[in-house]
Short mmCIF file of C-alpha atoms in Angstrom, two decimals:
data_model
loop_
_atom_site.label_atom_id
_atom_site.label_comp_id
_atom_site.label_asym_id
_atom_site.label_seq_id
_atom_site.Cartn_x
_atom_site.Cartn_y
_atom_site.Cartn_z
CA UNK A 438 -107.28 2.98 88.96
CA UNK A 439 -106.00 1.90 85.93
CA UNK A 440 -102.32 2.34 85.07
CA UNK A 441 -101.49 4.20 81.66
CA UNK A 442 -98.60 3.01 80.05
CA UNK A 443 -96.51 5.49 78.06
CA UNK A 444 -95.43 4.30 74.95
CA UNK A 445 -91.54 5.75 74.33
CA UNK A 446 -92.04 5.71 70.55
CA UNK A 447 -95.51 7.87 70.81
CA UNK A 448 -94.68 11.54 70.30
CA UNK A 449 -96.34 13.57 73.07
CA UNK A 450 -97.73 16.88 72.17
CA UNK A 451 -99.99 19.35 74.32
CA UNK A 452 -102.05 19.78 71.45
CA UNK A 453 -102.67 18.22 68.30
CA UNK A 454 -101.46 19.64 64.69
CA UNK A 455 -104.67 21.34 64.15
CA UNK A 456 -105.13 23.02 67.56
CA UNK A 457 -101.64 24.20 66.97
CA UNK A 458 -102.82 25.56 63.52
CA UNK A 459 -105.71 27.19 64.91
CA UNK A 460 -104.03 29.22 67.63
CA UNK A 461 -101.27 30.56 65.37
CA UNK A 462 -103.93 31.65 62.98
CA UNK A 463 -105.24 33.10 65.61
CA UNK A 464 -102.24 34.94 66.50
CA UNK A 465 -101.69 36.11 62.99
CA UNK A 466 -104.94 37.39 62.43
CA UNK A 467 -104.95 39.33 65.90
CA UNK A 468 -101.43 40.67 64.37
CA UNK A 469 -103.44 41.77 61.05
CA UNK A 470 -106.01 43.39 62.68
CA UNK A 471 -103.63 45.48 65.19
CA UNK A 472 -101.68 46.36 62.09
CA UNK A 473 -104.43 47.88 60.20
CA UNK A 474 -105.79 49.72 63.12
CA UNK A 475 -102.42 50.84 63.57
CA UNK A 476 -101.89 52.09 60.01
CA UNK A 477 -105.23 53.93 60.09
CA UNK A 478 -104.49 55.86 63.67
CA UNK A 479 -101.19 56.68 61.87
CA UNK A 480 -102.49 58.05 58.82
CA UNK A 481 -104.73 60.31 60.57
CA UNK A 482 -102.01 61.28 63.22
CA UNK A 483 -100.06 64.71 62.81
CA UNK A 484 -96.70 62.92 64.01
CA UNK A 485 -95.14 66.55 64.08
CA UNK A 486 -97.21 67.44 66.91
CA UNK A 487 -96.91 64.38 68.88
CA UNK A 488 -92.72 64.57 68.61
CA UNK A 489 -93.50 68.39 69.85
CA UNK A 490 -95.88 67.75 72.91
CA UNK A 491 -93.03 67.47 75.70
CA UNK A 492 -91.56 70.77 74.50
CA UNK A 493 -95.26 71.89 74.32
CA UNK A 494 -96.04 70.30 77.91
CA UNK A 495 -92.96 71.80 79.35
CA UNK A 496 -94.36 75.39 78.21
CA UNK A 497 -97.45 75.05 79.41
CA UNK A 498 -96.14 73.80 82.76
CA UNK A 499 -94.00 76.81 83.05
CA UNK A 500 -96.79 79.41 81.91
CA UNK A 501 -99.00 77.39 84.65
CA UNK A 502 -96.79 77.27 87.76
CA UNK A 503 -97.07 79.04 90.17
CA UNK A 504 -100.87 79.25 90.09
CA UNK A 505 -102.74 82.64 90.83
CA UNK A 506 -103.54 81.90 94.46
CA UNK A 507 -105.17 85.43 94.56
CA UNK A 508 -107.86 84.14 91.85
CA UNK A 509 -109.36 81.33 94.67
CA UNK A 510 -111.69 83.98 96.06
CA UNK A 511 -113.76 83.61 92.80
CA UNK A 512 -114.06 79.79 92.89
CA UNK A 513 -115.70 79.73 96.38
CA UNK A 514 -119.39 79.80 94.35
CA UNK A 515 -118.45 77.73 91.50
CA UNK A 516 -117.12 74.78 93.54
CA UNK A 517 -120.40 75.26 95.79
CA UNK A 518 -122.85 75.00 92.63
CA UNK A 519 -120.82 71.79 91.77
CA UNK A 520 -121.53 70.27 95.46
CA UNK A 521 -125.10 71.22 94.76
CA UNK A 522 -125.12 69.93 91.04
CA UNK A 523 -123.69 66.36 92.43
CA UNK A 524 -125.98 66.42 95.72
CA UNK A 525 -129.22 67.47 94.29
CA UNK A 526 -128.72 65.07 91.08
CA UNK A 527 -128.11 62.06 93.36
CA UNK A 528 -131.23 62.73 95.74
CA UNK A 529 -133.62 63.22 92.42
CA UNK A 530 -131.99 59.72 91.04
CA UNK A 531 -132.29 57.88 94.31
CA UNK A 532 -136.40 58.93 94.32
CA UNK A 533 -136.72 57.94 91.02
CA UNK A 534 -134.32 54.77 90.90
CA UNK A 535 -136.15 52.98 93.82
CA UNK A 536 -139.66 52.38 91.79
CA UNK A 537 -137.45 51.37 88.61
CA UNK A 538 -135.44 49.15 90.82
CA UNK A 539 -138.65 47.47 92.66
CA UNK A 540 -140.17 46.94 88.60
CA UNK A 541 -137.11 45.51 87.71
CA UNK A 542 -136.68 43.20 90.20
CA UNK A 543 -137.85 39.60 89.00
CA UNK A 544 -139.25 38.87 92.76
CA UNK A 545 -141.10 42.33 93.17
CA UNK A 546 -142.28 43.58 89.73
CA UNK A 547 -146.17 43.35 88.99
CA UNK A 548 -145.48 41.83 85.49
CA UNK A 549 -142.49 40.18 84.22
CA UNK A 550 -143.35 40.04 80.87
CA UNK A 551 -144.62 43.80 80.32
CA UNK A 552 -143.31 46.22 82.95
CA UNK A 553 -140.00 44.46 83.79
CA UNK A 554 -138.71 45.10 80.22
CA UNK A 555 -139.86 48.84 80.60
CA UNK A 556 -137.92 49.19 83.33
CA UNK A 557 -134.74 47.33 82.52
CA UNK A 558 -134.74 49.55 79.21
CA UNK A 559 -135.16 52.77 81.34
CA UNK A 560 -131.99 51.66 83.11
CA UNK A 561 -129.95 50.66 79.94
CA UNK A 562 -130.86 53.92 78.37
CA UNK A 563 -129.82 56.08 80.85
CA UNK A 564 -126.94 54.49 82.16
CA UNK A 565 -125.46 54.16 78.32
CA UNK A 566 -125.49 58.24 77.78
CA UNK A 567 -122.52 59.89 79.21
CA UNK A 568 -123.40 63.10 81.73
CA UNK A 569 -121.93 65.49 79.27
CA UNK A 570 -124.29 64.55 76.57
CA UNK A 571 -127.17 64.51 78.50
CA UNK A 572 -125.85 67.95 79.52
CA UNK A 573 -126.00 68.97 76.18
CA UNK A 574 -129.43 67.98 75.37
CA UNK A 575 -130.86 69.53 78.56
CA UNK A 576 -128.93 72.83 77.35
CA UNK A 577 -130.78 72.94 74.16
CA UNK A 578 -134.03 72.50 75.94
CA UNK A 579 -134.14 74.37 78.86
CA UNK A 580 -130.97 76.40 78.64
CA UNK A 581 -127.42 76.43 80.51
CA UNK A 582 -126.90 77.05 84.27
CA UNK A 583 -127.26 74.95 87.11
CA UNK A 584 -130.43 73.25 86.93
CA UNK A 585 -129.30 71.58 83.63
CA UNK A 586 -126.39 70.08 85.31
CA UNK A 587 -128.62 68.98 87.97
CA UNK A 588 -130.94 66.96 85.55
CA UNK A 589 -127.99 65.79 83.68
CA UNK A 590 -126.53 64.28 86.59
CA UNK A 591 -129.82 63.00 87.75
CA UNK A 592 -130.88 61.35 84.86
CA UNK A 593 -127.33 59.48 84.62
CA UNK A 594 -127.48 58.03 88.01
CA UNK A 595 -130.81 56.38 87.57
CA UNK A 596 -129.92 53.34 85.39
CA UNK A 597 -126.74 53.16 87.71
CA UNK A 598 -128.92 52.97 91.35
CA UNK A 599 -131.54 51.52 90.08
CA UNK A 600 -129.36 48.45 88.76
CA UNK A 601 -127.74 47.73 91.88
CA UNK A 602 -130.88 48.14 93.76
CA UNK A 603 -133.02 45.63 92.02
CA UNK A 604 -129.87 42.99 92.16
CA UNK A 605 -129.87 44.06 95.68
CA UNK A 606 -133.80 42.91 95.73
CA UNK A 607 -133.63 39.77 93.90
CA UNK A 608 -130.87 38.57 96.32
CA UNK A 609 -132.97 39.31 99.58
CA UNK A 610 -133.90 36.37 101.92
CA UNK A 611 -137.47 35.23 101.40
CA UNK A 612 -137.74 33.46 104.53
CA UNK A 613 -138.44 36.82 106.32
CA UNK A 614 -140.89 37.65 103.36
CA UNK A 615 -142.55 34.30 103.47
CA UNK A 616 -143.16 35.21 107.49
CA UNK A 617 -144.46 38.49 106.96
CA UNK A 618 -146.56 37.22 104.43
CA UNK A 619 -148.00 34.34 106.40
CA UNK A 620 -149.74 36.54 108.67
CA UNK A 621 -151.90 37.89 106.22
CA UNK A 622 -149.68 41.25 105.21
CA UNK A 623 -150.76 42.92 102.06
CA UNK A 624 -148.54 43.63 99.33
CA UNK A 625 -147.58 47.01 100.39
CA UNK A 626 -146.63 45.53 104.25
CA UNK A 627 -144.53 43.19 103.03
CA UNK A 628 -142.69 45.60 100.86
CA UNK A 629 -142.28 47.87 103.86
CA UNK A 630 -141.32 45.12 106.52
CA UNK A 631 -140.00 42.32 104.46
CA UNK A 632 -138.10 43.64 101.61
CA UNK A 633 -137.08 47.61 102.70
CA UNK A 634 -135.11 46.83 105.66
CA UNK A 635 -132.96 44.22 104.17
CA UNK A 636 -132.00 46.65 101.35
CA UNK A 637 -131.44 49.56 103.18
CA UNK A 638 -127.86 48.73 103.78
CA UNK A 639 -127.48 48.55 99.72
CA UNK A 640 -129.76 51.50 99.44
CA UNK A 641 -127.18 53.46 101.67
CA UNK A 642 -123.81 52.27 100.26
CA UNK A 643 -125.54 52.96 96.33
CA UNK A 644 -126.25 56.31 97.48
CA UNK A 645 -122.82 57.08 98.65
CA UNK A 646 -120.92 55.64 96.20
CA UNK A 647 -122.65 57.50 93.30
CA UNK A 648 -122.41 60.83 94.77
CA UNK A 649 -118.99 60.32 95.53
CA UNK A 650 -118.67 59.25 91.54
CA UNK A 651 -121.07 62.47 90.54
CA UNK A 652 -118.77 64.99 92.54
CA UNK A 653 -116.42 63.82 89.97
CA UNK A 654 -118.94 64.18 86.67
CA UNK A 655 -120.16 67.36 88.02
CA UNK A 656 -116.73 69.16 87.95
CA UNK A 657 -116.75 68.97 84.07
CA UNK A 658 -120.10 69.66 83.13
CA UNK A 659 -119.45 73.32 83.24
CA UNK A 660 -117.40 72.78 80.38
CA UNK A 661 -120.60 72.47 78.09
CA UNK A 662 -122.21 75.24 80.11
CA UNK A 663 -123.87 73.34 82.55
CA UNK A 664 -123.03 75.18 85.73
CA UNK A 665 -120.36 74.65 88.64
CA UNK A 666 -116.67 74.96 88.75
CA UNK A 667 -116.00 73.57 85.05
CA UNK A 668 -117.44 76.89 83.70
CA UNK A 669 -114.54 78.58 85.55
CA UNK A 670 -112.16 76.12 83.85
CA UNK A 671 -113.72 76.56 80.30
CA UNK A 672 -113.48 80.34 80.90
CA UNK A 673 -109.97 80.25 81.85
CA UNK A 674 -108.91 77.72 79.14
CA UNK A 675 -110.55 80.20 76.36
CA UNK A 676 -108.31 82.96 77.48
CA UNK A 677 -105.47 80.60 78.09
CA UNK A 678 -104.86 82.03 81.46
CA UNK A 679 -102.97 79.17 82.61
CA UNK A 680 -102.12 80.42 86.35
CA UNK A 681 -105.58 80.25 87.23
CA UNK A 682 -106.33 76.90 85.37
CA UNK A 683 -104.13 75.12 87.12
CA UNK A 684 -105.13 76.75 90.51
CA UNK A 685 -108.83 75.43 89.47
CA UNK A 686 -107.42 71.77 88.61
CA UNK A 687 -106.11 72.00 92.39
CA UNK A 688 -109.73 73.16 93.78
CA UNK A 689 -111.17 70.37 92.08
CA UNK A 690 -108.43 67.83 92.80
CA UNK A 691 -109.29 68.88 96.37
CA UNK A 692 -112.97 68.55 96.34
CA UNK A 693 -112.54 65.08 94.82
CA UNK A 694 -110.21 63.98 97.34
CA UNK A 695 -112.62 65.06 99.98
CA UNK A 696 -115.41 63.57 98.70
CA UNK A 697 -113.52 60.12 98.51
CA UNK A 698 -112.60 60.83 102.18
CA UNK A 699 -116.40 61.35 102.89
CA UNK A 700 -117.75 58.80 101.01
CA UNK A 701 -115.36 56.26 102.24
CA UNK A 702 -115.80 57.06 106.23
CA UNK A 703 -119.85 57.02 105.41
CA UNK A 704 -119.38 53.66 103.80
CA UNK A 705 -117.33 52.42 106.69
CA UNK A 706 -119.95 53.24 109.20
CA UNK A 707 -122.67 51.59 107.00
CA UNK A 708 -120.72 48.29 106.78
#
């Protein structure tokens, strides 16, 4: 191993002058971009309302407490609708996501040149648009109500479920697939006995995880008229019934906590 001798007269530096200059230029450029963005945000902000926000928040808190507990009798049906929106939307999404996932996976797609890009486009397009936007579009097409919320949740969930499933399909153990293929099994038999059993744990985990997410998303769909407890929240906000708003928020929090607990228990049992 060669021994490197250090000359005492040499100025040892971690970076060359050029690298140091580039780094300083990058920092200055980032600072300039931040200042420009901050100036634009500042010009578009009414700072009077920002400084007055603590007083407004304290006023709303005073009006919202204590919650109007007797109003809880009117929240049973809305929260049940919210759970149904999340559950049925997740089930529909899973039925549609499974074939899309098989078409998108490299080792199961019939055509990597034509069909796979279409499947990937479906995955990207359904994931890129928020469920609230889907709900707004569907309300314009099929009208307001729970059905629009279910379809919005389903469309939004297709891409999420299909992406995780097709990644699980691509990571399967090919030894089992090759063994079943060697017996002379058909393509469908190979899929049923060689691929599906390997991805079932991933499928169950994705289903439960997405249902947990959909519980959260379905609580706000009512704000645009897609049913659920969000509809009650929107109505209470419109009339400034703050005690009702605080109670609805507590019910939503309880529903989310329970769904998180159920999801964790199911995932723990699967894993």
